[in-house]
């Protein structure tokens, strides 16, 4: 029987799937790994779904489970692969009006982000998703101060990469 | 930091560029757990053959071979075990290819087919093993009755009443074979039955999704 909870889970996930896609985008560099990670996160979300009681937003909850899955998988893989090759075709960068300088900058930024470690990627992801430091600290299970410090360090790292 | 703001702007714009996954695809992802069940079937079958091979290596000492020789079974048992290993290797290959197939498929239809196949393979495997065990026992006891002097003594004791003797000897053989086969059958039912039940459950749910 297709259970009620399964149905509502699938509906919610479908509506919010871009969150998962974006996590995959940060952690993978080609379409195949993107799909693999998407599937893995879907399975982990479904496994964790009984614990999701709706007292937090689906999106907030999906951030947490999705990032945890990506971080765990990334850790396991890290032993064999040190850096992820960055495919700019896959991470297509669009700008409204063609602005060469901006586009170059974006390319560099994405490349720089792809070189960050698993936790820093999660942080930058939440930052890009407009989470404030309270939300970031809750999702990642670190203190707010720690989140700020880490974020500043990342900004520094990125700045250094962009303006050597 | 200007660059980060620029990135944020770009990040939001890219929302719609992802290939959207359908509800059906999500359902099929949830029921991929079949692949882990089929994986376990494969692993257990390998462990099982390791266990039985280990056991036969440990028990095949001089006494065992002498006994086989006495019962005129040495050649036939050797042939039988070679055939047996061939057949079991084939089954392990089947389990493995089922596992590979289930992992590679995306469509629910294909998933259903592979589940049916896996189920069929397990049933054939269990049936084959039970038949093989029963056959080996029948061969062994049959030869024992013919060539073991102690059994001959028992039969001779009944003298004129020989049919009663045969009944008792072969009756007990039959019981031993039956009990032994049932024990092995229960053992298989316990391991594979559990996995098959979960596979079946998954199958039924998948069937409902394939609207």
Coordinates of C-alpha atoms in Angstrom, one line a residue:
Chain A
X1 CA 0.0 0.0 0.0
X2 CA 1.2 3.5 -0.8
X3 CA 1.1 5.0 2.7
X4 CA 0.0 8.4 3.5
X5 CA 3.3 9.5 4.9
X6 CA 5.1 8.2 1.8
X7 CA 2.8 10.2 -0.4
X8 CA 3.2 13.4 1.5
X9 CA 7.0 12.9 1.7
X10 CA 7.2 12.4 -2.1
X11 CA 5.1 15.5 -2.7
X12 CA 7.2 17.7 -0.4
X13 CA 10.4 16.4 -1.7
X14 CA 9.3 17.0 -5.3
X15 CA 8.3 20.6 -4.4
X16 CA 11.6 21.2 -2.6
X17 CA 13.9 19.2 -4.8
X18 CA 16.0 22.2 -5.8
X19 CA 17.5 22.2 -2.3
X20 CA 18.8 18.7 -2.9
X21 CA 20.0 19.6 -6.4
X22 CA 21.9 22.6 -5.1
X23 CA 23.6 20.5 -2.4
X24 CA 24.5 18.0 -5.2
X25 CA 25.9 20.8 -7.2
X26 CA 28.2 21.9 -4.5
X27 CA 29.5 18.5 -3.7
X28 CA 29.7 16.8 -7.1
X29 CA 31.3 17.8 -10.4
X30 CA 29.5 15.7 -13.0
X31 CA 26.0 14.7 -13.8
X32 CA 26.4 11.0 -12.8
X33 CA 27.7 11.8 -9.3
X34 CA 25.0 14.5 -9.1
X35 CA 22.3 11.9 -9.7
X36 CA 23.9 9.4 -7.3
X37 CA 24.1 11.9 -4.5
X38 CA 20.5 13.0 -5.2
X39 CA 19.3 9.5 -4.8
X40 CA 21.4 8.9 -1.7
X41 CA 20.0 12.1 -0.1
X42 CA 16.5 11.1 -1.1
X43 CA 16.9 7.7 0.7
X44 CA 18.4 9.3 3.8
X45 CA 15.6 11.9 3.9
X46 CA 13.0 9.1 3.7
X47 CA 14.8 7.1 6.4
X48 CA 14.8 10.2 8.6
X49 CA 11.3 11.2 7.7
X50 CA 9.6 9.5 10.7
X51 CA 11.6 11.9 12.9
X52 CA 10.5 14.9 11.0
X53 CA 7.4 16.2 12.9
X54 CA 6.8 19.4 11.1
X55 CA 7.8 21.5 14.0
X56 CA 10.6 22.8 11.7
X57 CA 10.2 23.7 8.1
X58 CA 10.7 20.9 5.6
X59 CA 13.4 22.9 3.9
X60 CA 15.3 23.5 7.2
X61 CA 15.1 19.8 7.9
X62 CA 16.1 18.9 4.4
X63 CA 19.2 21.1 4.6
X64 CA 20.3 19.3 7.7
X65 CA 19.8 15.7 6.5
X66 CA 21.0 16.5 2.9
X67 CA 24.2 18.2 4.1
X68 CA 24.9 15.5 6.6
X69 CA 24.6 12.9 3.8
X70 CA 26.8 14.9 1.5
X71 CA 29.4 15.5 4.2
X72 CA 29.5 11.8 5.2
X73 CA 29.8 10.6 1.6
X74 CA 32.4 13.2 0.8
X75 CA 34.4 12.2 3.8
X76 CA 34.5 8.6 2.7
X77 CA 35.5 9.5 -0.8
X78 CA 38.1 12.0 0.3
X79 CA 40.7 9.3 1.0
X80 CA 40.9 8.4 -2.7
X81 CA 40.1 11.8 -4.3
X82 CA 41.8 14.9 -2.9
X83 CA 40.3 17.5 -5.1
X84 CA 37.1 17.5 -7.2
X85 CA 37.7 18.3 -10.8
X86 CA 35.6 21.3 -11.7
X87 CA 33.5 21.1 -14.8
X88 CA 32.5 24.6 -15.8
X89 CA 30.1 23.3 -18.4
X90 CA 28.2 21.5 -15.8
X91 CA 28.1 24.4 -13.5
X92 CA 26.7 26.6 -16.1
X93 CA 27.0 30.2 -15.1
X94 CA 24.3 32.6 -16.4
X95 CA 24.3 36.3 -16.0
X96 CA 21.5 38.6 -17.2
X97 CA 23.5 40.9 -19.4
X98 CA 26.7 39.6 -20.6
X99 CA 29.4 40.9 -18.3
X100 CA 32.7 39.4 -19.0
X101 CA 34.3 40.5 -15.8
X102 CA 31.5 39.3 -13.6
X103 CA 31.4 35.9 -15.4
X104 CA 35.1 35.4 -14.9
X105 CA 34.7 36.3 -11.2
X106 CA 31.8 33.8 -10.8
X107 CA 33.8 31.1 -12.5
X108 CA 36.7 31.7 -10.1
X109 CA 34.3 31.7 -7.1
X110 CA 32.7 28.4 -8.0
X111 CA 36.1 26.9 -8.6
X112 CA 37.3 28.3 -5.2
X113 CA 34.2 26.8 -3.5
X114 CA 34.7 23.4 -5.1
X115 CA 38.1 23.4 -3.4
X116 CA 36.7 24.0 0.1
X117 CA 36.4 21.1 2.5
X118 CA 33.1 19.3 3.2
X119 CA 32.1 21.4 6.2
X120 CA 33.0 24.7 4.7
X121 CA 31.0 23.8 1.6
X122 CA 28.0 23.2 3.9
X123 CA 28.5 26.6 5.5
X124 CA 28.7 28.4 2.2
X125 CA 25.7 26.6 1.0
X126 CA 23.6 27.7 3.9
X127 CA 25.0 31.2 3.5
X128 CA 24.0 31.3 -0.2
X129 CA 20.6 30.0 0.8
X130 CA 20.1 33.1 3.0
X131 CA 20.3 31.3 6.3
X132 CA 21.4 33.5 9.2
X133 CA 24.0 32.5 11.7
X134 CA 21.5 31.1 14.2
X135 CA 20.0 28.9 11.5
X136 CA 23.5 27.8 10.2
X137 CA 24.6 26.9 13.7
X138 CA 21.4 24.9 14.3
X139 CA 21.6 23.0 11.0
X140 CA 25.3 22.1 11.3
X141 CA 25.3 21.6 15.1
X142 CA 28.0 24.1 15.8
X143 CA 27.9 27.2 18.0
X144 CA 26.9 30.5 16.5
X145 CA 30.3 32.0 17.3
X146 CA 32.0 29.0 15.6
X147 CA 29.8 29.5 12.5
X148 CA 30.8 33.2 12.3
X149 CA 34.5 32.4 12.7
X150 CA 34.3 29.7 10.1
X151 CA 32.5 31.9 7.7
X152 CA 35.0 34.7 8.1
X153 CA 37.8 32.2 7.5
X154 CA 36.0 31.0 4.3
X155 CA 35.6 34.6 3.1
X156 CA 39.2 35.2 3.7
X157 CA 40.1 32.0 1.8
X158 CA 37.9 33.0 -1.1
X159 CA 39.3 36.5 -1.2
X160 CA 42.8 35.1 -1.3
X161 CA 41.9 32.9 -4.2
X162 CA 40.3 35.7 -6.1
X163 CA 42.9 38.4 -5.4
X164 CA 46.2 36.6 -5.1
Chain B
X1 CA 32.3 41.2 0.3
X2 CA 31.1 42.1 -3.2
X3 CA 32.1 38.8 -4.8
X4 CA 30.0 36.8 -2.4
X5 CA 27.0 39.0 -3.0
X6 CA 27.5 38.5 -6.7
X7 CA 27.6 34.8 -6.1
X8 CA 24.5 34.8 -4.0
X9 CA 22.6 36.6 -6.8
X10 CA 23.8 34.1 -9.3
X11 CA 23.0 31.2 -7.0
X12 CA 19.4 32.2 -6.8
X13 CA 19.1 32.7 -10.5
X14 CA 20.2 29.2 -11.1
X15 CA 17.2 27.7 -9.3
X16 CA 15.4 26.5 -12.4
X17 CA 18.3 25.0 -14.3
X18 CA 18.1 21.6 -12.6
X19 CA 16.4 18.8 -14.4
X20 CA 13.4 18.2 -12.3
X21 CA 12.8 14.7 -10.8
X22 CA 9.2 13.4 -11.1
X23 CA 7.2 11.9 -8.3
X24 CA 7.4 8.5 -9.9
X25 CA 11.2 8.7 -10.0
X26 CA 11.3 9.6 -6.3
X27 CA 9.1 6.6 -5.5
X28 CA 11.4 4.4 -7.4
X29 CA 14.4 5.8 -5.5
X30 CA 12.7 5.0 -2.2
X31 CA 12.2 1.4 -3.2
X32 CA 15.7 0.9 -4.3
X33 CA 16.1 -0.9 -1.0
X34 CA 15.4 -4.0 -3.0
X35 CA 19.0 -3.6 -4.3
X36 CA 20.4 -4.0 -0.8
X37 CA 18.2 -7.1 -0.2
X38 CA 19.5 -8.6 -3.4
X39 CA 23.0 -7.7 -2.4
X40 CA 22.5 -9.6 0.9
X41 CA 21.3 -12.6 -1.0
X42 CA 24.4 -12.6 -3.0
X43 CA 26.7 -12.1 0.0
X44 CA 25.0 -14.8 2.0
X45 CA 25.2 -17.3 -0.9
X46 CA 29.0 -16.6 -1.1
X47 CA 29.4 -17.0 2.7
X48 CA 27.4 -20.2 2.5
X49 CA 29.6 -21.8 -0.1
X50 CA 32.7 -20.7 1.9
X51 CA 31.1 -22.4 4.9
X52 CA 30.3 -25.7 3.2
X53 CA 33.6 -25.8 1.4
X54 CA 35.4 -25.2 4.7
X55 CA 33.4 -27.9 6.4
X56 CA 34.1 -30.4 3.7
X57 CA 37.8 -29.7 3.7
X58 CA 37.9 -30.0 7.5
X59 CA 35.9 -33.3 7.6
X60 CA 37.5 -35.0 4.6
X61 CA 40.3 -36.8 6.4
X62 CA 41.6 -40.3 5.8
X63 CA 38.8 -42.1 7.6
X64 CA 36.3 -40.3 5.4
X65 CA 38.0 -41.3 2.2
X66 CA 38.5 -44.9 3.4
X67 CA 34.8 -45.1 4.3
X68 CA 33.9 -43.8 0.8
X69 CA 36.1 -46.4 -0.7
X70 CA 34.6 -49.1 1.4
X71 CA 31.1 -48.1 0.2
X72 CA 32.3 -47.8 -3.5
X73 CA 31.4 -44.2 -3.5
X74 CA 34.7 -42.4 -3.9
X75 CA 34.5 -41.8 -7.7
X76 CA 30.8 -40.9 -7.7
X77 CA 31.2 -38.5 -4.8
X78 CA 34.1 -36.8 -6.5
X79 CA 32.1 -36.4 -9.7
X80 CA 29.1 -35.2 -7.7
X81 CA 31.1 -32.6 -5.8
X82 CA 32.6 -31.3 -9.0
X83 CA 29.2 -30.9 -10.6
X84 CA 27.9 -29.4 -7.4
X85 CA 30.6 -26.7 -7.4
X86 CA 29.9 -25.9 -11.0
X87 CA 26.2 -25.5 -10.3
X88 CA 26.7 -23.4 -7.2
X89 CA 29.2 -21.2 -9.0
X90 CA 26.5 -20.7 -11.7
X91 CA 24.0 -19.7 -9.0
X92 CA 26.5 -17.3 -7.4
X93 CA 27.0 -15.7 -10.8
X94 CA 23.2 -15.4 -11.2
X95 CA 22.9 -13.8 -7.8
X96 CA 25.7 -11.4 -8.7
X97 CA 24.2 -10.5 -12.1
X98 CA 20.8 -9.9 -10.4
X99 CA 22.4 -7.5 -8.0
X100 CA 24.2 -5.7 -10.8
X101 CA 21.0 -5.4 -12.8
X102 CA 18.9 -4.1 -9.9
X103 CA 21.5 -1.4 -9.3
X104 CA 21.7 -0.3 -12.9
X105 CA 18.0 0.0 -13.5
X106 CA 15.9 3.2 -13.2
X107 CA 12.5 2.2 -14.4
X108 CA 10.1 0.6 -12.0
X109 CA 9.1 -2.0 -14.6
X110 CA 12.6 -3.2 -14.9
X111 CA 13.0 -3.2 -11.2
X112 CA 9.9 -5.4 -10.8
X113 CA 11.2 -7.8 -13.4
X114 CA 14.6 -8.1 -11.7
X115 CA 12.9 -8.7 -8.3
X116 CA 10.9 -11.6 -9.8
X117 CA 14.1 -13.0 -11.3
X118 CA 15.9 -12.8 -8.0
X119 CA 13.1 -14.5 -6.3
X120 CA 13.1 -17.3 -8.8
X121 CA 16.8 -17.7 -8.6
X122 CA 16.6 -18.1 -4.8
X123 CA 13.8 -20.7 -5.1
X124 CA 15.8 -22.7 -7.7
X125 CA 18.9 -22.5 -5.5
X126 CA 17.2 -23.7 -2.4
X127 CA 15.4 -26.5 -4.3
X128 CA 18.7 -27.6 -5.9
X129 CA 20.5 -27.7 -2.6
X130 CA 17.8 -29.7 -0.9
X131 CA 17.7 -32.2 -3.8
X132 CA 21.4 -32.5 -3.8
X133 CA 21.5 -33.2 -0.1
X134 CA 18.7 -35.7 -0.3
X135 CA 20.4 -37.4 -3.3
X136 CA 23.8 -37.6 -1.5
X137 CA 22.2 -39.1 1.6
X138 CA 20.3 -41.7 -0.4
X139 CA 23.4 -42.6 -2.2
X140 CA 25.4 -42.9 1.0
X141 CA 22.8 -44.9 2.9
X142 CA 22.1 -47.1 -0.1
X143 CA 25.8 -48.0 -0.4
X144 CA 26.1 -48.4 3.3
X145 CA 23.3 -50.9 3.4
X146 CA 25.0 -52.9 0.6
X147 CA 28.6 -52.8 1.7
X148 CA 28.7 -52.2 5.5
X149 CA 29.1 -55.6 7.2
X150 CA 27.4 -54.3 10.4
X151 CA 24.2 -53.5 8.5
X152 CA 24.4 -56.8 6.7
X153 CA 24.7 -58.5 10.2
X154 CA 21.6 -56.7 11.3
X155 CA 19.7 -57.8 8.2
X156 CA 20.9 -61.4 8.6
X157 CA 19.7 -61.5 12.2
X158 CA 16.2 -61.3 10.9
X159 CA 16.9 -64.5 9.0
X160 CA 13.7 -65.8 7.3
X161 CA 11.9 -62.7 8.4
X162 CA 14.1 -60.5 6.1
X163 CA 11.4 -58.2 4.9
X164 CA 10.9 -56.9 8.4
X165 CA 14.7 -56.3 8.7
X166 CA 14.7 -54.3 5.5
X167 CA 11.7 -52.3 6.6
X168 CA 13.4 -51.4 9.9
X169 CA 16.7 -50.5 8.3
X170 CA 15.3 -48.5 5.3
X171 CA 12.6 -47.0 7.5
X172 CA 15.3 -45.5 9.8
X173 CA 17.3 -44.4 6.8
X174 CA 14.2 -42.7 5.3
X175 CA 13.5 -41.0 8.7
X176 CA 17.1 -39.7 9.0
X177 CA 17.1 -38.3 5.4
X178 CA 13.7 -36.7 6.0
X179 CA 14.7 -35.1 9.3
X180 CA 18.1 -33.9 7.9
X181 CA 16.5 -32.4 4.8
X182 CA 13.8 -30.7 6.8
X183 CA 16.5 -29.2 9.1
X184 CA 18.4 -27.8 6.1
X185 CA 15.1 -26.6 4.6
X186 CA 14.3 -24.7 7.8
X187 CA 17.8 -23.2 7.8
X188 CA 17.2 -21.9 4.3
X189 CA 13.8 -20.7 5.1
X190 CA 15.2 -18.8 8.0
X191 CA 17.9 -17.0 6.0
X192 CA 16.4 -16.6 2.6
X193 CA 12.8 -16.6 3.6
X194 CA 13.4 -13.4 5.6
X195 CA 15.0 -11.7 2.7
X196 CA 12.4 -12.9 0.3
X197 CA 9.6 -11.6 2.5
X198 CA 11.1 -8.2 2.5
X199 CA 11.6 -8.4 -1.2
X200 CA 8.0 -9.3 -1.7
X201 CA 6.8 -6.4 0.4
X202 CA 8.9 -4.1 -1.7
X203 CA 7.6 -5.7 -4.8
X204 CA 3.9 -5.1 -3.8
X205 CA 4.5 -1.5 -3.0
X206 CA 6.3 -0.9 -6.3
X207 CA 3.5 -2.5 -8.1
X208 CA 1.1 0.0 -6.7
X209 CA 3.3 2.9 -7.7
X210 CA 3.5 1.8 -11.3
X211 CA 0.2 3.5 -12.1

